[in-house]
Coordinates of C-alpha atoms in Angstrom, one line a residue:
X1 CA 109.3 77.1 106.7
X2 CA 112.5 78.9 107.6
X3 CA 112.1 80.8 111.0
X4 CA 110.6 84.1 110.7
X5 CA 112.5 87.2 110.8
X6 CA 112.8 89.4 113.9
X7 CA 112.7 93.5 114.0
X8 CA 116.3 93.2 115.6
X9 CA 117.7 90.8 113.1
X10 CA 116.2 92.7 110.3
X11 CA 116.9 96.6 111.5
X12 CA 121.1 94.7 111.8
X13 CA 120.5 93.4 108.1
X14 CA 119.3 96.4 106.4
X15 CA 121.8 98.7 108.2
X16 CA 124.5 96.8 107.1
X17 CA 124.0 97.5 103.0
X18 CA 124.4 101.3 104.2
X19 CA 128.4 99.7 105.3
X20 CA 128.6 97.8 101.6
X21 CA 127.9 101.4 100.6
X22 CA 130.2 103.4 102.9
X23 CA 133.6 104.7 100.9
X24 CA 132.1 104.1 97.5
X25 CA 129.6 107.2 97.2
X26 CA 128.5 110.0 99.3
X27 CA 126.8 108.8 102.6
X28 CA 123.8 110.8 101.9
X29 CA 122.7 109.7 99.0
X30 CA 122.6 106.1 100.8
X31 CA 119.1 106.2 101.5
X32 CA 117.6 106.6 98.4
X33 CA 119.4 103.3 96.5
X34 CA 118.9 101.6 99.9
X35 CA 115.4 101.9 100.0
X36 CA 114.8 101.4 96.8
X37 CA 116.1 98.2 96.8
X38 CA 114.5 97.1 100.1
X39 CA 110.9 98.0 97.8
X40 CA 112.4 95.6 95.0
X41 CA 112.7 92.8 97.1
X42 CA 109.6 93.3 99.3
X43 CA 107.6 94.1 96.5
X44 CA 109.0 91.0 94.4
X45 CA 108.9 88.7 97.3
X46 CA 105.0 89.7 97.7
X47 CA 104.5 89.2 94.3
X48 CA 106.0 85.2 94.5
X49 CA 104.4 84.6 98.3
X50 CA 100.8 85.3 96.1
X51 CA 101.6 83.4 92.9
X52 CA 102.6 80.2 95.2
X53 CA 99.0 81.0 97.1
X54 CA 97.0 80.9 93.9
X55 CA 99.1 77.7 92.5
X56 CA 98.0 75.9 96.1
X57 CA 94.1 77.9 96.3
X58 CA 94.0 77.1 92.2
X59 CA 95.8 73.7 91.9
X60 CA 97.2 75.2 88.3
X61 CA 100.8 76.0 87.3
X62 CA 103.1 78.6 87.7
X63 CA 102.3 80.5 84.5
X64 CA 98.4 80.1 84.8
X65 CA 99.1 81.5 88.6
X66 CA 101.0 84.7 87.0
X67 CA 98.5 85.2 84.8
X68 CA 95.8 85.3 87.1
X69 CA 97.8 87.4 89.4
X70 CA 98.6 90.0 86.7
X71 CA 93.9 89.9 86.1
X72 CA 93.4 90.2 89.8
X73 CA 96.3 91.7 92.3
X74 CA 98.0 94.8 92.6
X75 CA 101.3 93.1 93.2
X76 CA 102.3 91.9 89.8
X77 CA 105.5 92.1 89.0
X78 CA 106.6 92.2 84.7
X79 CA 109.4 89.0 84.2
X80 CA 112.7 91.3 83.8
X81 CA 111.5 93.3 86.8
X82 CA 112.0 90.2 88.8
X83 CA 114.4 89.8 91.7
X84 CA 115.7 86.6 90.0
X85 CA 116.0 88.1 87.2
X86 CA 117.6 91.1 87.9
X87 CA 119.9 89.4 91.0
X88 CA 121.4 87.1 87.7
X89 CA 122.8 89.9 85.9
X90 CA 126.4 90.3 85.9
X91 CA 126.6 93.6 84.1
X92 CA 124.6 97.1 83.4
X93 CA 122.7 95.9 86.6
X94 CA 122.0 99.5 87.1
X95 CA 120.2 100.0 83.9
X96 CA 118.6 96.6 84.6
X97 CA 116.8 98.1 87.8
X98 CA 115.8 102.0 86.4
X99 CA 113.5 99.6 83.6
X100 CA 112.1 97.2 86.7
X101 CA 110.9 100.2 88.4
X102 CA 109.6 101.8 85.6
X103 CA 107.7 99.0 84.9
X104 CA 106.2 98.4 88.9
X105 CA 105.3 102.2 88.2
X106 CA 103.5 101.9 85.5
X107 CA 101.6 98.9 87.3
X108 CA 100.5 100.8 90.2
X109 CA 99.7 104.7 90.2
X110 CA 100.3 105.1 93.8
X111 CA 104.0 104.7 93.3
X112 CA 104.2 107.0 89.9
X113 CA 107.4 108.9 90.3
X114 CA 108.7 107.7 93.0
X115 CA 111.0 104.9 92.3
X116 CA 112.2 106.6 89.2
X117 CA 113.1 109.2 91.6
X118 CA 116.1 107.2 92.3
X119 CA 118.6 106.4 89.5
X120 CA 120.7 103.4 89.7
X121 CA 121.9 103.3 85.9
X122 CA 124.8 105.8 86.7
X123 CA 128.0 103.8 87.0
X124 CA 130.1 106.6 88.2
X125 CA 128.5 106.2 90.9
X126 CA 127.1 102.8 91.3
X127 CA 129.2 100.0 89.8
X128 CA 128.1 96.9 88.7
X129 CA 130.5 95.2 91.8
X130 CA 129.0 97.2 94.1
X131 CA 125.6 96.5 92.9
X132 CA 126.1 92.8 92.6
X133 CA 127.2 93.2 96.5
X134 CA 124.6 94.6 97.6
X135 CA 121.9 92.2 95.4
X136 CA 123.8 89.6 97.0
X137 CA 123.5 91.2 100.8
X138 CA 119.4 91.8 100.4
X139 CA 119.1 88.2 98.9
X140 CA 119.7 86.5 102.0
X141 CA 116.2 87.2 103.3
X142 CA 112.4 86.6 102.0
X143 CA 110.9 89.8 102.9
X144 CA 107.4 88.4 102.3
X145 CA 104.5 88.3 104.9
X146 CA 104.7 84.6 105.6
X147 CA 108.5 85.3 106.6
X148 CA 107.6 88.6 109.1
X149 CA 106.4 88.1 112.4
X150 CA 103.9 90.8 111.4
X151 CA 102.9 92.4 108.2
X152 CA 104.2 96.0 108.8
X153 CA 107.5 95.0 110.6
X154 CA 108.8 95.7 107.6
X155 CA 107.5 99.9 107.9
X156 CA 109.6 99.5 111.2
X157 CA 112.6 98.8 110.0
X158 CA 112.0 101.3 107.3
X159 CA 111.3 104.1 110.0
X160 CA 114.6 103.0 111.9
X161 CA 116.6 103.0 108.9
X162 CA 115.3 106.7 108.2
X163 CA 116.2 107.6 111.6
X164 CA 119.9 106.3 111.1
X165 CA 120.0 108.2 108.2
X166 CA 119.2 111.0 109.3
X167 CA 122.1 110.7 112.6
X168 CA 124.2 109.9 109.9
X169 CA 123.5 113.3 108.4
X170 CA 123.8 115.3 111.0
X171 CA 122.0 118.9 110.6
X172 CA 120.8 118.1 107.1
X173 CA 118.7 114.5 109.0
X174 CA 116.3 117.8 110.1
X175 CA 115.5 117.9 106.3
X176 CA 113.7 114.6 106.1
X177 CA 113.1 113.5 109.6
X178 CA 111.4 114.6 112.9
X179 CA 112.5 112.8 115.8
X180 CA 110.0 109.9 117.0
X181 CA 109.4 110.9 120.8
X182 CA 108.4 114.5 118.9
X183 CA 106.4 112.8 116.6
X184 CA 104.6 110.9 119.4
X185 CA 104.1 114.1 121.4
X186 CA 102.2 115.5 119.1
X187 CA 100.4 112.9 117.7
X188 CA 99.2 112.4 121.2
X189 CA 98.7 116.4 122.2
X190 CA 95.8 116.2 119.0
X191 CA 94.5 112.7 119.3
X192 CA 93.0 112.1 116.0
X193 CA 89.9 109.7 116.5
X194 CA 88.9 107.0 113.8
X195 CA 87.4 108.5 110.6
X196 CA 89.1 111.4 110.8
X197 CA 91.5 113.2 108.3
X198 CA 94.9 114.4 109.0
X199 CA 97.1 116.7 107.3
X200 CA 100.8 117.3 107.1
X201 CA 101.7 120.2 104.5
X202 CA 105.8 119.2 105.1
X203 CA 105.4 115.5 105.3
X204 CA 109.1 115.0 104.8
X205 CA 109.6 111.1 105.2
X206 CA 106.0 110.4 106.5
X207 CA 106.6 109.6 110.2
X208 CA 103.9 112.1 111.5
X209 CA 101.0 110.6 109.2
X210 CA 102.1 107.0 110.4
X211 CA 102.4 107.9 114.3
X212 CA 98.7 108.9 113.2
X213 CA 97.6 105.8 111.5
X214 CA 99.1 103.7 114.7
X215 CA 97.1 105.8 117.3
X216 CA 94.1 105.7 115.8
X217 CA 94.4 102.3 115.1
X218 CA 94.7 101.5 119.2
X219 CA 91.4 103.0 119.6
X220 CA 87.9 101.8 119.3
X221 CA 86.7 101.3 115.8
X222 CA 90.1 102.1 115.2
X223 CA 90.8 99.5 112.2
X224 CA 88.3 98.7 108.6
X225 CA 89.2 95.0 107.0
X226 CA 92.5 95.3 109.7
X227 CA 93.8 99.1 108.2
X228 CA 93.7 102.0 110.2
X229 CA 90.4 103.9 110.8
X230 CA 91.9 107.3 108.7
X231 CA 92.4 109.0 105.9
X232 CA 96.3 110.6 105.6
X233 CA 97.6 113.6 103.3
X234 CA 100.6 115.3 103.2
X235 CA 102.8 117.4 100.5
X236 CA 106.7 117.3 100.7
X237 CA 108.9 119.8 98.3
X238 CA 111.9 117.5 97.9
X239 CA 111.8 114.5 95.3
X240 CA 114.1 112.5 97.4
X241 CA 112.2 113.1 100.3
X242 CA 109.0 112.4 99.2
X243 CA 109.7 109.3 97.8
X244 CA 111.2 108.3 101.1
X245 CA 107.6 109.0 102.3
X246 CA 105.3 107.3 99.7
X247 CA 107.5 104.2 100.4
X248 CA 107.2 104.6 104.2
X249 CA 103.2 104.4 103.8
X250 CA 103.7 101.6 101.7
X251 CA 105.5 99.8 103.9
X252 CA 103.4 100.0 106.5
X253 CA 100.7 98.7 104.6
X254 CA 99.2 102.3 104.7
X255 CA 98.0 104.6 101.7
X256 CA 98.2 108.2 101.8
X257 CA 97.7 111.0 99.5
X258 CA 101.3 112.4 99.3
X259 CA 101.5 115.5 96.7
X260 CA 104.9 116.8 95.8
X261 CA 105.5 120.6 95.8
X262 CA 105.6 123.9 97.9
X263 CA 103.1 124.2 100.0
X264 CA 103.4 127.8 100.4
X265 CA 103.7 129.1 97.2
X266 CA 101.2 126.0 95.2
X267 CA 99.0 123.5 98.0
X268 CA 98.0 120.7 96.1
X269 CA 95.0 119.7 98.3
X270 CA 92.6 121.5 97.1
X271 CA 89.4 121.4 95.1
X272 CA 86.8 123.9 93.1
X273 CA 86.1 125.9 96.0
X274 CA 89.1 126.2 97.1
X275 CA 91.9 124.5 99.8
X276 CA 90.9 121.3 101.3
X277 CA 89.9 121.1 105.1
X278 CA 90.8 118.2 107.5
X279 CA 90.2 117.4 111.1
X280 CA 93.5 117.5 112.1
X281 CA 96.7 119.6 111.0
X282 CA 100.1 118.2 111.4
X283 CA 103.7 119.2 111.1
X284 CA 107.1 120.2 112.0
X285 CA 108.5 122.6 109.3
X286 CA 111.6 124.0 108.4
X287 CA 112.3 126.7 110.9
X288 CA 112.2 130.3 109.8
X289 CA 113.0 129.1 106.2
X290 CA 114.2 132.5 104.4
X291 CA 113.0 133.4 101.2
X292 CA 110.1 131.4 101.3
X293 CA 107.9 132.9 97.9
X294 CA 109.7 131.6 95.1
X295 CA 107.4 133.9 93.2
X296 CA 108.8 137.1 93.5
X297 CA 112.5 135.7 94.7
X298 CA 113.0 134.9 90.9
X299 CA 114.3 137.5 88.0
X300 CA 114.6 140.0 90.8
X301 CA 115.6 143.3 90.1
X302 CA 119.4 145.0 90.3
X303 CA 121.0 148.1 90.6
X304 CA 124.4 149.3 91.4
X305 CA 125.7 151.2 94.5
X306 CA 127.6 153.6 94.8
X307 CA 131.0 151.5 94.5
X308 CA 130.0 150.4 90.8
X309 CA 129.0 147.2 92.2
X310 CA 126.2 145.6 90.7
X311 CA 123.5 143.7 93.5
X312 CA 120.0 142.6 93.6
X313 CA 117.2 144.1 95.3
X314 CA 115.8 142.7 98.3
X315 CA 111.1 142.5 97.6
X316 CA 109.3 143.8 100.3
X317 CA 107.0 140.7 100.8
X318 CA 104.5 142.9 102.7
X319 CA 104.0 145.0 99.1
X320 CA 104.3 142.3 96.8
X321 CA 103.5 139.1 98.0
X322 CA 99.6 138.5 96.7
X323 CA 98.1 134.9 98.0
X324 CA 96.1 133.4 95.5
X325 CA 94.5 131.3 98.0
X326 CA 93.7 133.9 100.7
X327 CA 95.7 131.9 103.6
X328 CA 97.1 135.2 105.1
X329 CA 94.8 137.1 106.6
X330 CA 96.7 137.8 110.0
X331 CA 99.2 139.5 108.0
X332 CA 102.4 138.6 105.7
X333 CA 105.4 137.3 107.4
X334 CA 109.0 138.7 106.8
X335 CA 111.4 137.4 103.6
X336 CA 113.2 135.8 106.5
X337 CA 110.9 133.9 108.7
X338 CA 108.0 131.4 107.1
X339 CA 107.0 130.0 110.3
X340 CA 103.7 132.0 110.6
X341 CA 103.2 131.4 107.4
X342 CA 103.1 127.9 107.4
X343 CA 101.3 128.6 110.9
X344 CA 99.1 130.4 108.7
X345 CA 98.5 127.9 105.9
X346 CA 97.6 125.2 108.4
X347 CA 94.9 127.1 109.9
X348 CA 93.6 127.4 106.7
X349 CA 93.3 123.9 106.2
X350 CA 91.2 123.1 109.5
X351 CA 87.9 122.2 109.6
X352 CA 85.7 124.7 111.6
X353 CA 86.2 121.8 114.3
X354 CA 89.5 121.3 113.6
X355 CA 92.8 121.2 116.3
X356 CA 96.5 121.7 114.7
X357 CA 99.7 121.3 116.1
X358 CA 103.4 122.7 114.5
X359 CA 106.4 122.9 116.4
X360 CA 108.4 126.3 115.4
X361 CA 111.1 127.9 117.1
X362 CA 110.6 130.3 119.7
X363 CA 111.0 133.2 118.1
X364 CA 107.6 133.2 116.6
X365 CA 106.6 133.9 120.7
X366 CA 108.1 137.4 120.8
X367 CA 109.1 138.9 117.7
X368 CA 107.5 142.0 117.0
X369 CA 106.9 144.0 113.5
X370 CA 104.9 141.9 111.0
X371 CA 104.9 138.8 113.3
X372 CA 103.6 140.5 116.4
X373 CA 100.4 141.6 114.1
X374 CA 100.1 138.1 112.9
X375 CA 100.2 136.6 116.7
X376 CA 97.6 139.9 118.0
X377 CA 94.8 138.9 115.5
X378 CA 95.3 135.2 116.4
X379 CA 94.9 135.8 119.8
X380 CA 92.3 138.9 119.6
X381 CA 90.7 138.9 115.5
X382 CA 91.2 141.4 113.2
X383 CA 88.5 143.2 110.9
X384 CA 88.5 139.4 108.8
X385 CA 89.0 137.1 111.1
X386 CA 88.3 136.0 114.5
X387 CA 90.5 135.2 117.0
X388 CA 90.7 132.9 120.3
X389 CA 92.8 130.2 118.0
X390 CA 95.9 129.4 120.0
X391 CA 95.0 126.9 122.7
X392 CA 98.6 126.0 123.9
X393 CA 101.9 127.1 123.9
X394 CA 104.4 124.2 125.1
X395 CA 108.5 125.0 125.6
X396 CA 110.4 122.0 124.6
X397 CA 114.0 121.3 125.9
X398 CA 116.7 122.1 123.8
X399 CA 119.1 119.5 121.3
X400 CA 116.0 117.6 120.5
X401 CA 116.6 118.4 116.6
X402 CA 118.9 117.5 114.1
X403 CA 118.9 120.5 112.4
X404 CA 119.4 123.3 115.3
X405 CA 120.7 123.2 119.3
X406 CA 118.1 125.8 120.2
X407 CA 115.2 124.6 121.9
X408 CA 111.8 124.7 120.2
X409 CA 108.0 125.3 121.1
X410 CA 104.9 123.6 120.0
X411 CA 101.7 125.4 119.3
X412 CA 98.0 124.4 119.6
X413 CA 95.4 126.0 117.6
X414 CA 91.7 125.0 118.0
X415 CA 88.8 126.5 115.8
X416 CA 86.4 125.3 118.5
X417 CA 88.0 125.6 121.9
X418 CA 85.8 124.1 124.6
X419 CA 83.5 127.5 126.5
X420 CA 85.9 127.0 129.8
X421 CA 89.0 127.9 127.8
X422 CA 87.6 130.4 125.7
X423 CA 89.7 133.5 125.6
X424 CA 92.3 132.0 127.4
X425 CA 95.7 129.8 126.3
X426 CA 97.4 126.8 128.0
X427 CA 101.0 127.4 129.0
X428 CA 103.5 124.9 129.6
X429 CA 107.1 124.4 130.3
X430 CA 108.5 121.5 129.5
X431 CA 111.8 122.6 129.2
X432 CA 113.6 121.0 132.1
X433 CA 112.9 117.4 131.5
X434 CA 114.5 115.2 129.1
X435 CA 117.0 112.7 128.8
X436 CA 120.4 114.3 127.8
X437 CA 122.3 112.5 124.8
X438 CA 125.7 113.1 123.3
X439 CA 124.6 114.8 120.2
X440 CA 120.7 115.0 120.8
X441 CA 118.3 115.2 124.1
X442 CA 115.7 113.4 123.7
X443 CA 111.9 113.2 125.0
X444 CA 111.6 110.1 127.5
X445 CA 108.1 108.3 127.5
X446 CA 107.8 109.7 131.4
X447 CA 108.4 113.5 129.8
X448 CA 105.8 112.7 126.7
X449 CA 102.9 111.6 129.6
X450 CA 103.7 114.5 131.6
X451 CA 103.1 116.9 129.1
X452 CA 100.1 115.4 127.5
X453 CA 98.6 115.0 131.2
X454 CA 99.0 119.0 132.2
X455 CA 97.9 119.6 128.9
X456 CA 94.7 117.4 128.8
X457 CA 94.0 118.5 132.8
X458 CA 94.5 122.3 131.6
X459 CA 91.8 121.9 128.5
X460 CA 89.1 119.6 130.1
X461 CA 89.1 121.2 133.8
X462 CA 91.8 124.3 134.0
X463 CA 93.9 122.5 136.0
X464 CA 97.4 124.3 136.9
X465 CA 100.6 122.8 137.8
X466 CA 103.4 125.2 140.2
X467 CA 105.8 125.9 138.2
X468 CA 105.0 123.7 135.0
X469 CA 101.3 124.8 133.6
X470 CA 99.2 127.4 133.4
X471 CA 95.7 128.6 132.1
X472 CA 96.1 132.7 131.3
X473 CA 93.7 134.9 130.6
X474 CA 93.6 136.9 127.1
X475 CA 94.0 139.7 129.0
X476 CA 97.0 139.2 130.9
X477 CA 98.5 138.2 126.9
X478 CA 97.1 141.5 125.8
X479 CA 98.8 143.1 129.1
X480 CA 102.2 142.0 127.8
X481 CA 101.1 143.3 124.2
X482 CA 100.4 140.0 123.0
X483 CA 104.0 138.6 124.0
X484 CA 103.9 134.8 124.4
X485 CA 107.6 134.2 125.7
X486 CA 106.5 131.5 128.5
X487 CA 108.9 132.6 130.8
X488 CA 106.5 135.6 131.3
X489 CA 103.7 133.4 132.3
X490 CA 105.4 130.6 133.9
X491 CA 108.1 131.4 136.3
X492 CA 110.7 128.2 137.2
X493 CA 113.1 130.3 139.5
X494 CA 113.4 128.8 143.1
X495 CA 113.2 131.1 145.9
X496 CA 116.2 132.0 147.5
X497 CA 116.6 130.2 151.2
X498 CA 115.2 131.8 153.9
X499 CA 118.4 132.9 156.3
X500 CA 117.6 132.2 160.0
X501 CA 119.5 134.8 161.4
X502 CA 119.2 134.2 165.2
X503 CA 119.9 130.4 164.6
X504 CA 123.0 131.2 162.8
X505 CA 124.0 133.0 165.6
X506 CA 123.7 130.2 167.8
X507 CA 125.3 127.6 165.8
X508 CA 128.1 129.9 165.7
X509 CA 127.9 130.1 169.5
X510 CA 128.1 126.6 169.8
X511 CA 131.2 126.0 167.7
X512 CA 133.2 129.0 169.2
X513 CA 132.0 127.2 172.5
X514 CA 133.5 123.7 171.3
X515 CA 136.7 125.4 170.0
X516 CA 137.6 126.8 173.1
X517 CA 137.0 123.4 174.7
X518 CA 139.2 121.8 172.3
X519 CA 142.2 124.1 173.0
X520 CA 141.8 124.3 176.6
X521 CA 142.4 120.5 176.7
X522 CA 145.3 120.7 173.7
X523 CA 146.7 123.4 176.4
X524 CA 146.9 120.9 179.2
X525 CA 148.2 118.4 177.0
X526 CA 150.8 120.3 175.7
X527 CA 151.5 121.6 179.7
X528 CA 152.1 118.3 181.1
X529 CA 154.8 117.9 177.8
X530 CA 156.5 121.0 178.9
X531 CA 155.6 123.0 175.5
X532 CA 153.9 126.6 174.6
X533 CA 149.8 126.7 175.7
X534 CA 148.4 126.4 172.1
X535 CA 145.8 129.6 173.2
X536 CA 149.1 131.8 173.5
X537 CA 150.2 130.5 169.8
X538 CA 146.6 131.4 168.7
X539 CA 146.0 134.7 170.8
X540 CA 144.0 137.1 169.4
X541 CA 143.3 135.0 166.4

């Protein structure tokens, strides 16, 4: 057997089709014909590794192997959808692979919709020399199991690919992708334990419900028949992104239930009584997206002003926006912001034990109007619901996200916050501490532990760190009116040095001592050389 792939060797490999790419078409549309033919070729090279296993197990030939493959497995692939055959076409390759992954679709109902998601048939974009390229590039590896030093190296690569996507992109790499040390903070600040369900309402490409999957999977009882202990959900708006996500899962080996739509305006989890619950809530949306009701953004109304000029009217959300699911019972954020809103919807979706975390800008801390009602009832109730739901309020550095240079928060909200931190909210500031990059900070693994460690201290024990944690009373919040800017709570200025004013003195003392020294034996010098006394040359200096 040929010597099994390594992460590094295969991370270089795959990058390098995005450079047969580069200059042809648009760099961000890379991703999506990239990964889809790194699926082709996994799933192809599967579906050959198991026919060769059932010719050896079954001592029959090829065909009878096929056969009983296409009975029994969930990895058959139809004959034109194979990579031989497809890698032998010279022309309308394109075309050749839109019908292969129609046909693995329609072979497996997990993937429905999501390779047909990406269109290779159109040869103003995608040539058949540029195709035949890069067939020829992802041909020089077997990308099945018995060729991986592990069976979900290949979800690695896939993750790091994302992630140089997404640099590639610049700001719009915040569209599909959450940086991993983020990720791994707050996969680590909720814990999810084995058996337990976890949410992400903006999945984007997946990584949150992975970073999931691999925690619990370190713990005890962590794995079932070698898959990760937990069940994973998620809903993503864009196509392109979603489908990025459903093959993420699968490439890890994972499965996940990975609706595509709005969340806000239509969650798909749901059933007859209503929206689904899980134990855990996860996600990182897209700050203070504007317009965020589709709804009543459509067909709006117009009028003219008083120069003729013809413009549409602006809804008042607060008067018009009716949610059929009853997620907003703290109150109805502005047209502007949707970060308590999808603060809002999350909460929805927790269990009556359930923790969440969502990182949102900071704004959502101190702005007043509509979101200062929302953030008093989920600190003190309203006449619906109860409050006491934010456990923690973390300040991030800022740079750590593609999509913005301001620095961001994450929130903690528990349904059943243990009695010693009832009615009162963890502060931290982790703000300080990071490594700084040329284009992004970053989270270090030191900076992660840190933060999950005052955090974990705070909620277990109320332990408080000088100048880095704090456990504050409800009422002290409702003393600032329900502001939760931490730089109220937390206070990182140093003190000014204390000025030792009679030791000053003295030190000054000593060097006007030491001068005069000095130019009393310059003055002797210069005597014996027949020159001016240097004390007349400096008198009354």
């Amino acid at each position: 057997m040929s010597q099994k792939l390594t992460l590094e060797t295969l991370e270089s490999w795959l990058w390098e089709s995005a450079n047969i790419m580069r200059g042809s078409i648009d760099s961000s549309d890379f991703k999506n014909y990239i990964f889809g033919l790194i699926f082709l070729k996994r799933f192809n090279d599967v579906f050959e590794e198991k026919v060769t296993a059932i010719m050896a197990d079954e001592d029959c030939s090829r065909a009878e192997a096929i056969e009983l493959e296409q009975e029994d497995g969930d990895h058959f692939v139809p004959e034109h959808a194979r990579w031989g055959e497809i890698i032998s076409r010279t022309e309308n390759i394109g075309e050749a692979i839109d019908e292969a992954f129609a046909d693995i679709e329609a072979q497996n109902s997990y993937l429905e919709g999501v390779l047909t998601a990406i269109q290779f048939g159109d040869k103003a974009k995608l040539g058949d020399e540029l195709l035949s390229r890069l067939l020829r590039h992802f041909n020089q590896y077997n990308l099945g199991n018995e060729h991986l030093y592990k069976a979900d190296m290949l979800g690695d690569a896939y993750e790091y690919l994302i992630k140089q996507f997404a640099d590639d992109a610049g700001k719009k790499g915040g569209e599909f992708y959450t940086p991993k040390h983020v990720v791994q903070l707050l996969v680590n600040l909720l814990d999810p334990q084995p058996g337990h369900t976890v949410y992400d309402p903006t999945s984007g490409s997946g990584g949150m419900l992975v970073e999931s999957a691999h925690h619990v999977a370190q713990l005890p009882n962590g794995t079932i028949a070698g898959q990760p202990n937990i069940l994973l959900y998620g809903q993503e708006k864009n196509l392109g992104t979603w489908a990025i996500g459903k093959l993420n899962l699968y490439l890890h080996n994972m499965r996940a239930e990975l609706e595509r739509g709005d969340t806000l305006v239509q969650p798909l989890h749901r059933d007859e009584n209503g929206i689904l619950s899980f134990d855990r809530v996860i996600a990182n949306p897209p700050f203070s997206a504007k317009q965020w009701w589709t709804p009543i953004e459509i067909n709006r109304p117009r009028k003219t002003d008083k120069n003729g000029k013809e413009k549409e009217v602006a809804p008042s959300y607060k008067k018009e926006l009716t949610d059929p699911y009853g997620r907003l019972g703290y109150g109805i954020p502005p047209r502007g912001y949707a970060d308590l809103a999808f603060v809002q919807h999350m909460l929805a979706s927790l269990k009556d034990n359930g923790r969440m975390g969502v990182v949102l800008p900071h704004g959502v801390l101190f702005r007043g109007g509509e979101e200062g009602k929302i953030r008093t009832g989920l600190l003190k109730g309203n006449d619906e619901l109860p409050g006491d739901r934010i456990e923690a309020v973390i300040g991030l550095p800022s740079a750590l996200f593609y999509n913005t240079g301001i620095p961001a928060c994450i929130l903690i909200l528990n349904k059943q916050k243990p009695d010693n931190l009832k009615s009162k909210v963890v502060f931290i500031d982790a703000s300080r501490e990071f490594a700084e990059g040329k284009n992004q900070n970053s989270l270090r693994t030191e900076d992660i532990e840190r933060i999950h460690d005052a955090h974990s201290a705070a909620f277990h024990h109320n332990t408080e760190e000088d100048k880095y944690c704090r456990v504050v009373e409800l009422k002290e919040i409702a003393d600032n009116d329900y502001n939760l800017n931490i730089a109220r709570y937390i206070d990182t200025s140093e003190p000014e040095p204390q000025v030792d004013i009679p030791a000053v003195l003295g030190e000054l003392s000593a060097i006007t001592d030491n001068l005069k020294a000095v130019n009393d034996e310059l003055d002797s010098y210069l005597d014996e050389l027949g020159l001016v006394a240097a004390s007349a040359e400096v008198e009354g200096v």
